[in-house]
Amino acid sequence: MSDIFANKIGTVAAARNDAPVEGSQSLRYSPAEIEPRWQALWDADPSLYASEGHDSGKPKYYCLEMLPYPSGALHMGHVRNYAIGDALARYMWMRGHNVLHPMGWDAFGLPAENAALKNNTPPREWTLTNITAMRKQMKRLGLSYDWSIEVTTCLPDYYRWTQWIFLKMYDAGLAYRKKSKLNWCSLCQTVLANEQVVNGCCWRHEDHPVEQRDLTQWFLQITKYADELLDGLDKLDGWPEKVRTMQRNWIGRSEGTLISFAVKDSPEKVSVFTTRVDTIFGATSVQLAPEHVMTKAFAAEDPTLAAQVEEMIAQQKAAREAGDLGAIEKHGVSTGRFAVNPFNGELVPIWVANYILADYGTGAIMSVPAHDERDFEFAQKYGLTIKRVVGPNVDTDDLALPYTVEDEAVLIDSGEWTGESSLEAQGKMATFAKANGFGTPTVTYRLKDWGVSRQRYWGTPIPMVYCERGHAGVEPGGVVPLPESALPVLLPEKVEITQQGGSPLGRVPEFVNTTCPVCGGPAQRETDTRDTFVDSSWYFYRYADAKNTTAPFASEKANYWFPIDQYIGGVEHAILHLIYSRFWTKVMHDLGLVADDEPAKRLFTQGMVVKDGAKMSKSKGNVVSPDLMIERYGADATRMYALFAVPPDRDLEWQEDGLGGISRFLNRVYRLTLKYKDAHRSTNTLAGQSVAGQQLLRKLHQTLEKITRDFSGRWHFNTSISAIMELVNEVQAAEPAMDSEEIPVATVAEVFRTLVLMLAPFAPFFAAELWSEIGGKGVVFRTPWPQADAELAQDDEMQVPVQINGKLVTVVSIAAGSEDAAVKAAAMTDAKVVARLEGKVVVKIIMVPGRLVNVVVK
RNA sequence: GCGAAAGUGGCGAAAUUGGCAGACGCACCAGACUUAGGAUCUGGCGGAGCAAUCCAUGGGGGUUCAAGUCCCCCCUUUCGCACCA
C-alpha cells in the first residue's frame, strides 16, 4: 500500500500550483488548500484505514468511539470525542498495532419521525441524508475510520440480526410479554424504559413528566443478570469509578428477609421486605403502599379509607408532575386493621402510607420507628409507639433516636435474641423465620426488567406474530415467534406518521395482516417497534464482521477483536447504553456467540464542551459550528485545540481566541519545516556534534519521552501539545545556529522528521503535508513511532533549588549525577546562601538527591 | 438530605512520588520591521515594593525541614442519587 501511496503523493505535489516561497517570514500554510487535497487522496484508498488480518503478527487494538445519532450535523462534543479517539487510533497504528477503528450510525429513533411530520420527508430519507452529511463532516475532520465496515442500525442488513438475537432471547426465556405499569411520555407518544426517565421526566423532554400507564409490552429479563452485572463491575478497573458507582446504585442490590405477618380476623397474610430483621421486636406498625393489593381490599370495604387512599395517589401524581417527589410530606392513614408480629405475637396496626413504594420489595414494610429515619418521622407525626430494641450495648438508657447503627450494635428487649450483635442476629433470625415458615432470606434489586416495546414507527420491527385462531400449544391471539427464515421483518416504507396515539404500524394493513408460520392461519404482526437502545447494544460486534449475511458476526472474528481495548464517549450513557450493552454481551456470551462476558476493557468518558459556562444548545444560542471553525482555522487546528485547551476528562470552555493560537503555532511549524527541508536531502552526515546541537536533540528526546508517556498513561494531551510547543520554541530560538550549520544538518533533519511524526496523531493533514515536503517515505501515520533515546534526553547539568527553612533562596547549577556532598558544598558556598546564613545556626541540612537542598537554621 | 469530583493569575490551564507555584497558550503592554496586517519577530506580564524582600493555590486550623499536593472543620460550584425499607 505504501508504494502506491508514495506515488500518489508525488502526483499531487507536482500538480500543486501555489508552491510557497521558501524562507519567507510571511509564509502561511493554507488548511483550505491542504486538507481537501489530502482528504481526496485518503478517500480514494479504502485500504488506508482498514485493519489487517488476524494473522498480521501485530497485537490487535480495538479503539471505539460511541456512534452518533444522525441528527444532521456534528456538534463540538462529537468533534472532541472523535479527536481523542483518532489521536489514539493513529498513535496505536504508529506503535505497530493492528487497529480496528470503525464508525456507524444509531439511526433509528424519534427525531426522524418528528422531522417527517415537520418537513413531510420520510424518516428513512431524512436519516440517510443526514448520515451522508455527517460522514462528509467526519472525513473533512480527517478521522481515520474504516468506512468499509460502517454500520447503520436502520438498514435491514443490520436490524435483521437485531431481530435474530431477539428470537434467540425469546427461546432462552429472556424476552417475554407482560402487562405492567409503564412510563409513558405523551410528547413521544410511547412508553419509556426506567433508565429513560430522569427526575420523573422523559430523557428527551427534560421538563415533561412521564405518566404511568398499564400496558402489555415486551420485556428483556435484565434482572436475571443483575448479580453478574454487579459483580462484573469489580473487574472493570479500566472504567471510571464514577460510572461503576452509578451502575451499582442503579442495580441497587439489597439483601434482606421477607417476613409474613398474619392479619387479624382474616385468612390473609401480608409480606414485608426488611434488611433489618434484627429490629423486628421494635416493629410497631405495618405500612402498605397506597397501590398495594391489600390496601385495595381494605378500601373496598371502607369508603372513607378508599377516599383517603384515592387522595394520596392523586397527590403523589401531582407531585410527580411538578417534578418534586422528594419534597412531598409523609402522611398516612390507619386502616383500623391489625397484623401479628410472628416473632412475639404482638398486634400492630396496619396503615397505608404515601412513602411506601409499590414497586420495590413487596410494597409493604414493617415500621420500626426507633431504628429507621423515615419510620421515626412518620411515627412522631402520628404518635405511633416508638420502641427501642437496638443500642450500643444492652444497658444504654439515653440514646438519640432514631438509632440506625448496625455494626457494633446489640439487641435489647428482643426475647431470646437480646444481647446478640445486630449483624449476627440478622442471620439467626432469618434462619429462625424460615424454619418456622414465616420468612425467607431474599435479595431485592432496584433494577427492573427492560421494557423494549415502543409505540413508534421508526424502529426495529419485533419479529413476532399473534395467531388469530390459535393452534396446538398456542391459544387464540397467542404469541408465535417467526422462524429465522422469515427475517428480516422489513419495516414498511409507506407509513403515515401522525401525532395520535397507537403504533403507526398498526395502521398499515399490509404489514399487520399475515399468516401464522406454524398453522398457516390468519395472524397479526406485532406493531410496536423496539427501543433504539436495543440497536446500539451490540453494534460494536457487527464491526468485527460487518458484511456477514449468514450470521450477526462470526464468533471467531468477534473473539479476535474483543474486548474493546478503549471505548470513548460521554458520561450521559453511564446507565443507559453502557448497562444495556453489558447485559447484551452477557446474553451473547451465554448463547455461545462470544467468548468474553464484558464488551470493553477500558472506558473513557470525556467532558462536555461548554460555552459561556453552559452546555452548547440551540435553545441557549451558544452553539459553535465545527464547519465554521474548520473554515476559519482548518480541521487540524480545530481538533488540536479541542485536545490542547484542557485535559480530555474535564469540561472544555470553548474560546475561539485559543484556536487562533493553535493556528499560529501550526504556521510556525510549517514555516520552519519548509525552511529547513533541504536538510533531509543533505549527504553531509559526517559533521561532529556541537553543544547547541546536543541541546536541541536533548529537548527533542525529552519531548518524545513525555508524549509517549502521556499516551500510555494519563492522556493529558493538553500537556503533550504544550511540550511540542516548547520544543518548537527552542527550534525557533536555534534558527541562527541551524543557519550557520553550527547545528549539524543531520541533527536538523532528525529534529524535523521527529517533530512531524509527533504531530501526526493530532494534526493528520498537516503532518501528511509536511511529511511529503521533507521527502518522508510512505504514509506518515503508518510510520513507526520514533523511539526516545534516554541517553540523549539526559540533562548534563541539573538545577538544584536551595531553600533556607523551606523558602527558596537560590538555584545552583551542577553537573548531573553529582554526589550529595558536592551538591551540598555547592549550595553552602553559594554567595546568596552564605549571606543569608550569617549569624544563624545551621540545625541540619535536608538533601533530596537530584531535587533540592533545604538548610534548616535557628 | 446522601455520595462523588472540583475550586490555582484578567482567561484556559501546568506542577508524574510532599520538594523551584503559574510550564504552554490566550488576552494585554512595550518595542522592531513595515507598500498597515486579524501578519511576523523581540521583550514584559500573580500582587505589593525603587529595591532587598514580603505576600499569594476558596476560608480556617493541623502534620512536616518542606503542603496546591497529606489530615480535620467550613464555604462555593458541578455532577449523580434522592423516601429503595
CSV table of N, CA and C in Angstrom, one decimal, chain A residues 530-639:
chain,number,residue,atom,x,y,z
A,530,ARG,N,-38.9,-1.6,18.5
A,530,ARG,CA,-38.1,-1.7,19.7
A,530,ARG,C,-37.3,-0.4,20.0
A,531,ASP,N,-37.1,-0.3,21.3
A,531,ASP,CA,-36.3,0.8,21.8
A,531,ASP,C,-35.0,0.9,21.1
A,532,THR,N,-34.6,2.1,20.7
A,532,THR,CA,-33.3,2.2,19.9
A,532,THR,C,-32.1,1.8,20.7
A,533,PHE,N,-32.2,1.8,22.1
A,533,PHE,CA,-31.1,1.3,22.8
A,533,PHE,C,-30.8,-0.2,22.6
A,534,VAL,N,-31.8,-0.9,22.1
A,534,VAL,CA,-31.6,-2.3,21.7
A,534,VAL,C,-30.6,-2.3,20.5
A,535,ASP,N,-30.8,-1.4,19.6
A,535,ASP,CA,-30.0,-1.4,18.4
A,535,ASP,C,-28.5,-1.1,18.7
A,536,SER,N,-28.3,-0.2,19.7
A,536,SER,CA,-26.9,0.2,20.0
A,536,SER,C,-26.3,-0.7,21.0
A,537,SER,N,-27.0,-1.8,21.5
A,537,SER,CA,-26.5,-2.6,22.5
A,537,SER,C,-25.4,-3.6,22.0
A,538,TRP,N,-25.4,-3.8,20.7
A,538,TRP,CA,-24.5,-4.8,20.2
A,538,TRP,C,-23.8,-4.3,18.9
A,539,TYR,N,-24.0,-3.1,18.5
A,539,TYR,CA,-23.4,-2.6,17.2
A,539,TYR,C,-21.9,-2.8,17.1
A,540,PHE,N,-21.2,-2.7,18.2
A,540,PHE,CA,-19.7,-2.8,18.1
A,540,PHE,C,-19.3,-4.3,17.7
A,541,TYR,N,-20.2,-5.2,17.9
A,541,TYR,CA,-19.8,-6.6,17.5
A,541,TYR,C,-19.9,-6.7,16.0
A,542,ARG,N,-20.9,-6.0,15.4
A,542,ARG,CA,-21.1,-6.1,14.0
A,542,ARG,C,-19.9,-5.6,13.2
A,543,TYR,N,-19.2,-4.6,13.8
A,543,TYR,CA,-18.0,-4.0,13.1
A,543,TYR,C,-16.9,-5.1,12.8
A,544,ALA,N,-16.9,-6.1,13.7
A,544,ALA,CA,-15.9,-7.2,13.6
A,544,ALA,C,-16.2,-8.0,12.3
A,545,ASP,N,-17.4,-7.9,11.8
A,545,ASP,CA,-17.7,-8.8,10.7
A,545,ASP,C,-19.0,-8.2,10.0
A,546,ALA,N,-18.8,-6.9,9.5
A,546,ALA,CA,-20.0,-6.1,9.1
A,546,ALA,C,-20.7,-6.6,7.9
A,547,LYS,N,-20.0,-7.4,7.1
A,547,LYS,CA,-20.7,-7.8,5.8
A,547,LYS,C,-21.3,-9.2,5.9
A,548,ASN,N,-21.2,-9.8,7.0
A,548,ASN,CA,-21.7,-11.2,7.2
A,548,ASN,C,-23.2,-11.2,6.8
A,549,THR,N,-23.6,-12.2,5.9
A,549,THR,CA,-25.0,-12.3,5.5
A,549,THR,C,-25.7,-13.5,6.1
A,550,THR,N,-24.9,-14.3,6.8
A,550,THR,CA,-25.5,-15.6,7.4
A,550,THR,C,-25.5,-15.6,8.9
A,551,ALA,N,-25.0,-14.6,9.5
A,551,ALA,CA,-24.9,-14.5,11.0
A,551,ALA,C,-24.7,-13.1,11.4
A,552,PRO,N,-25.0,-12.7,12.6
A,552,PRO,CA,-24.7,-11.3,13.0
A,552,PRO,C,-23.2,-11.0,12.9
A,553,PHE,N,-22.4,-12.0,13.2
A,553,PHE,CA,-21.0,-11.9,13.0
A,553,PHE,C,-20.4,-13.3,13.3
A,554,ALA,N,-19.2,-13.6,12.7
A,554,ALA,CA,-18.6,-14.9,13.0
A,554,ALA,C,-17.9,-14.8,14.4
A,555,SER,N,-18.2,-15.7,15.3
A,555,SER,CA,-17.7,-15.6,16.6
A,555,SER,C,-16.1,-15.5,16.6
A,556,GLU,N,-15.5,-16.2,15.7
A,556,GLU,CA,-14.1,-16.2,15.7
A,556,GLU,C,-13.5,-14.8,15.4
A,557,LYS,N,-14.3,-14.0,14.6
A,557,LYS,CA,-13.8,-12.6,14.3
A,557,LYS,C,-14.1,-11.8,15.5
A,558,ALA,N,-15.2,-11.9,16.1
A,558,ALA,CA,-15.5,-11.1,17.3
A,558,ALA,C,-14.5,-11.4,18.4
A,559,ASN,N,-14.2,-12.7,18.6
A,559,ASN,CA,-13.3,-13.1,19.7
A,559,ASN,C,-11.9,-12.6,19.5
A,560,TYR,N,-11.5,-12.4,18.2
A,560,TYR,CA,-10.2,-11.8,17.9
A,560,TYR,C,-10.2,-10.3,18.4
A,561,TRP,N,-11.2,-9.6,18.0
A,561,TRP,CA,-11.2,-8.1,18.3
A,561,TRP,C,-11.6,-7.8,19.7
A,562,PHE,N,-12.4,-8.6,20.3
A,562,PHE,CA,-13.0,-8.2,21.7
A,562,PHE,C,-12.1,-8.8,22.8
A,563,PRO,N,-12.1,-8.1,23.9
A,563,PRO,CA,-12.9,-6.9,24.3
A,563,PRO,C,-12.4,-5.6,23.6
A,564,ILE,N,-13.2,-4.6,23.5
A,564,ILE,CA,-12.8,-3.3,23.0
A,564,ILE,C,-11.7,-2.9,23.9
A,565,ASP,N,-10.6,-2.4,23.3
A,565,ASP,CA,-9.4,-2.0,24.2
A,565,ASP,C,-9.7,-0.7,24.8
A,566,GLN,N,-10.3,0.2,24.0
A,566,GLN,CA,-10.6,1.5,24.6
A,566,GLN,C,-11.9,2.0,24.0
A,567,TYR,N,-12.9,2.3,24.9
A,567,TYR,CA,-14.2,2.8,24.4
A,567,TYR,C,-14.3,4.2,24.9
A,568,ILE,N,-14.7,5.2,24.1
A,568,ILE,CA,-14.7,6.6,24.4
A,568,ILE,C,-16.0,7.2,24.2
A,569,GLY,N,-16.6,7.9,25.1
A,569,GLY,CA,-17.9,8.5,24.9
A,569,GLY,C,-18.3,9.4,26.0
A,570,GLY,N,-19.5,9.9,26.0
A,570,GLY,CA,-20.0,10.8,27.0
A,570,GLY,C,-20.5,10.1,28.2
A,571,VAL,N,-20.4,10.7,29.4
A,571,VAL,CA,-20.8,10.0,30.6
A,571,VAL,C,-22.3,9.9,30.7
A,572,GLU,N,-23.1,10.6,29.8
A,572,GLU,CA,-24.5,10.5,29.9
A,572,GLU,C,-25.1,9.1,29.6
A,573,HIS,N,-24.2,8.3,29.1
A,573,HIS,CA,-24.7,6.9,28.8
A,573,HIS,C,-24.3,5.9,29.9
A,574,ALA,N,-23.9,6.4,31.0
A,574,ALA,CA,-23.4,5.6,32.1
A,574,ALA,C,-24.3,4.5,32.5
A,575,ILE,N,-25.6,4.8,32.6
A,575,ILE,CA,-26.6,3.7,32.9
A,575,ILE,C,-27.6,3.4,31.9
A,576,LEU,N,-27.4,4.0,30.7
A,576,LEU,CA,-28.3,3.6,29.6
A,576,LEU,C,-27.5,2.6,28.7
A,577,HIS,N,-26.9,3.1,27.7
A,577,HIS,CA,-26.2,2.3,26.7
A,577,HIS,C,-25.2,1.4,27.4
A,578,LEU,N,-24.5,1.9,28.4
A,578,LEU,CA,-23.4,1.1,29.0
A,578,LEU,C,-23.9,0.0,29.9
A,579,ILE,N,-25.1,0.0,30.4
A,579,ILE,CA,-25.5,-1.1,31.2
A,579,ILE,C,-26.3,-2.1,30.2
A,580,TYR,N,-27.0,-1.6,29.2
A,580,TYR,CA,-27.7,-2.4,28.3
A,580,TYR,C,-26.7,-3.2,27.5
A,581,SER,N,-25.6,-2.6,27.1
A,581,SER,CA,-24.6,-3.3,26.2
A,581,SER,C,-23.8,-4.3,27.0
A,582,ARG,N,-23.7,-4.1,28.3
A,582,ARG,CA,-23.0,-5.1,29.1
A,582,ARG,C,-24.0,-6.3,29.3
A,583,PHE,N,-25.2,-6.0,29.5
A,583,PHE,CA,-26.2,-7.1,29.6
A,583,PHE,C,-26.2,-7.9,28.3
A,584,TRP,N,-26.3,-7.2,27.1
A,584,TRP,CA,-26.4,-7.8,25.8
A,584,TRP,C,-25.2,-8.8,25.6
A,585,THR,N,-24.0,-8.3,26.0
A,585,THR,CA,-22.8,-9.1,25.9
A,585,THR,C,-22.9,-10.3,26.7
A,586,LYS,N,-23.4,-10.2,27.9
A,586,LYS,CA,-23.5,-11.4,28.8
A,586,LYS,C,-24.5,-12.4,28.2
A,587,VAL,N,-25.6,-11.9,27.6
A,587,VAL,CA,-26.5,-12.8,27.0
A,587,VAL,C,-25.8,-13.5,25.8
A,588,MET,N,-25.1,-12.7,24.9
A,588,MET,CA,-24.5,-13.4,23.8
A,588,MET,C,-23.4,-14.3,24.2
A,589,HIS,N,-22.8,-14.0,25.3
A,589,HIS,CA,-21.8,-15.0,25.9
A,589,HIS,C,-22.5,-16.3,26.3
A,590,ASP,N,-23.6,-16.2,26.9
A,590,ASP,CA,-24.3,-17.4,27.4
A,590,ASP,C,-24.9,-18.1,26.2
A,591,LEU,N,-25.2,-17.4,25.1
A,591,LEU,CA,-25.7,-18.1,23.9
A,591,LEU,C,-24.6,-18.7,23.1
A,592,GLY,N,-23.4,-18.5,23.6
A,592,GLY,CA,-22.2,-19.1,22.9
A,592,GLY,C,-21.7,-18.3,21.7
A,593,LEU,N,-22.2,-17.1,21.6
A,593,LEU,CA,-21.8,-16.3,20.4
A,593,LEU,C,-20.4,-15.6,20.6
A,594,VAL,N,-20.1,-15.2,21.8
A,594,VAL,CA,-18.8,-14.5,22.1
A,594,VAL,C,-18.2,-15.1,23.4
A,595,ALA,N,-16.9,-15.0,23.4
A,595,ALA,CA,-16.1,-15.6,24.5
A,595,ALA,C,-16.1,-14.8,25.7
A,596,ASP,N,-16.0,-13.4,25.6
A,596,ASP,CA,-16.0,-12.6,26.7
A,596,ASP,C,-17.3,-12.3,27.3
A,597,ASP,N,-17.4,-11.9,28.6
A,597,ASP,CA,-18.7,-11.5,29.1
A,597,ASP,C,-18.8,-10.0,29.5
A,598,GLU,N,-17.7,-9.3,29.0
A,598,GLU,CA,-17.8,-7.8,29.2
A,598,GLU,C,-17.3,-7.2,27.8
A,599,PRO,N,-18.0,-6.2,27.3
A,599,PRO,CA,-17.6,-5.7,26.0
A,599,PRO,C,-16.4,-4.9,25.9
A,600,ALA,N,-16.1,-4.1,27.0
A,600,ALA,CA,-15.0,-3.1,26.9
A,600,ALA,C,-14.1,-3.2,28.1
A,601,LYS,N,-12.8,-3.3,27.8
A,601,LYS,CA,-11.8,-3.4,28.9
A,601,LYS,C,-11.6,-2.0,29.5
A,602,ARG,N,-11.5,-1.0,28.7
A,602,ARG,CA,-11.3,0.4,29.3
A,602,ARG,C,-12.4,1.3,28.7
A,603,LEU,N,-12.9,2.2,29.6
A,603,LEU,CA,-13.9,3.2,29.2
A,603,LEU,C,-13.3,4.5,29.5
A,604,PHE,N,-13.5,5.5,28.6
A,604,PHE,CA,-13.1,6.8,29.0
A,604,PHE,C,-14.3,7.7,28.7
A,605,THR,N,-14.6,8.5,29.7
A,605,THR,CA,-15.7,9.5,29.5
A,605,THR,C,-15.2,10.9,29.4
A,606,GLN,N,-15.3,11.5,28.2
A,606,GLN,CA,-14.8,12.8,28.1
A,606,GLN,C,-15.7,13.9,28.6
A,607,GLY,N,-15.2,15.1,28.9
A,607,GLY,CA,-16.0,16.1,29.5
A,607,GLY,C,-16.8,16.8,28.4
A,608,MET,N,-17.8,17.6,28.8
A,608,MET,CA,-18.6,18.3,27.9
A,608,MET,C,-17.9,19.5,27.2
A,609,VAL,N,-18.4,20.0,26.1
A,609,VAL,CA,-17.9,21.2,25.5
A,609,VAL,C,-18.9,22.3,25.9
A,610,VAL,N,-18.5,23.3,26.6
A,610,VAL,CA,-19.4,24.4,27.0
A,610,VAL,C,-19.0,25.7,26.5
A,611,LYS,N,-19.9,26.6,26.5
A,611,LYS,CA,-19.6,28.0,26.0
A,611,LYS,C,-20.4,28.9,27.0
A,612,ASP,N,-19.6,29.9,27.4
A,612,ASP,CA,-20.2,30.9,28.4
A,612,ASP,C,-20.8,30.1,29.6
A,613,GLY,N,-20.1,29.1,30.0
A,613,GLY,CA,-20.5,28.3,31.2
A,613,GLY,C,-21.6,27.4,31.1
A,614,ALA,N,-22.2,27.3,29.9
A,614,ALA,CA,-23.4,26.4,29.7
A,614,ALA,C,-23.1,25.4,28.6
A,615,LYS,N,-23.7,24.2,28.7
A,615,LYS,CA,-23.6,23.2,27.6
A,615,LYS,C,-24.2,23.9,26.3
A,616,MET,N,-23.4,23.6,25.2
A,616,MET,CA,-23.9,24.2,24.0
A,616,MET,C,-25.3,23.6,23.6
A,617,SER,N,-26.2,24.5,23.3
A,617,SER,CA,-27.5,24.0,22.9
A,617,SER,C,-28.2,25.1,22.0
A,618,LYS,N,-29.0,24.6,21.1
A,618,LYS,CA,-29.7,25.6,20.2
A,618,LYS,C,-30.5,26.5,21.0
A,619,SER,N,-31.2,26.0,22.1
A,619,SER,CA,-32.1,26.9,22.8
A,619,SER,C,-31.3,28.0,23.5
A,620,LYS,N,-30.1,27.7,23.9
A,620,LYS,CA,-29.3,28.8,24.6
A,620,LYS,C,-28.6,29.7,23.6
A,621,GLY,N,-28.5,29.2,22.3
A,621,GLY,CA,-27.9,30.0,21.3
A,621,GLY,C,-26.4,30.2,21.4
A,622,ASN,N,-25.8,29.2,22.1
A,622,ASN,CA,-24.3,29.3,22.3
A,622,ASN,C,-23.6,28.1,21.5
A,623,VAL,N,-24.2,27.7,20.4
A,623,VAL,CA,-23.6,26.6,19.7
A,623,VAL,C,-22.5,27.1,18.7
A,624,VAL,N,-21.4,26.4,18.8
A,624,VAL,CA,-20.3,26.8,17.9
A,624,VAL,C,-20.2,25.7,16.8
A,625,SER,N,-20.3,26.1,15.5
A,625,SER,CA,-20.4,25.1,14.5
A,625,SER,C,-19.0,24.6,14.1
A,626,PRO,N,-18.8,23.3,14.1
A,626,PRO,CA,-17.5,22.8,13.7
A,626,PRO,C,-17.1,23.2,12.3
A,627,ASP,N,-18.1,23.2,11.4
A,627,ASP,CA,-17.8,23.6,10.0
A,627,ASP,C,-17.2,25.0,9.9
A,628,LEU,N,-17.8,25.9,10.7
A,628,LEU,CA,-17.3,27.3,10.7
A,628,LEU,C,-15.9,27.3,11.2
A,629,MET,N,-15.6,26.6,12.2
A,629,MET,CA,-14.2,26.5,12.8
A,629,MET,C,-13.2,26.0,11.8
A,630,ILE,N,-13.7,24.9,11.1
A,630,ILE,CA,-12.8,24.3,10.0
A,630,ILE,C,-12.5,25.3,8.9
A,631,GLU,N,-13.6,26.0,8.6
A,631,GLU,CA,-13.4,27.0,7.5
A,631,GLU,C,-12.4,28.1,7.9
A,632,ARG,N,-12.5,28.5,9.2
A,632,ARG,CA,-11.6,29.6,9.6
A,632,ARG,C,-10.2,29.2,9.9
A,633,TYR,N,-10.1,28.0,10.6
A,633,TYR,CA,-8.8,27.6,11.1
A,633,TYR,C,-8.3,26.3,10.5
A,634,GLY,N,-9.2,25.5,9.9
A,634,GLY,CA,-8.8,24.2,9.4
A,634,GLY,C,-9.1,23.1,10.4
A,635,ALA,N,-9.3,21.9,9.9
A,635,ALA,CA,-9.7,20.8,10.8
A,635,ALA,C,-8.6,20.4,11.8
A,636,ASP,N,-7.3,20.5,11.3
A,636,ASP,CA,-6.2,20.1,12.2
A,636,ASP,C,-6.2,21.0,13.4
A,637,ALA,N,-6.3,22.4,13.2
A,637,ALA,CA,-6.3,23.3,14.3
A,637,ALA,C,-7.5,23.1,15.2
A,638,THR,N,-8.6,22.9,14.6
A,638,THR,CA,-9.8,22.7,15.4
A,638,THR,C,-9.7,21.5,16.4
A,639,ARG,N,-9.3,20.4,15.8
A,639,ARG,CA,-9.1,19.2,16.6
A,639,ARG,C,-8.0,19.4,17.7
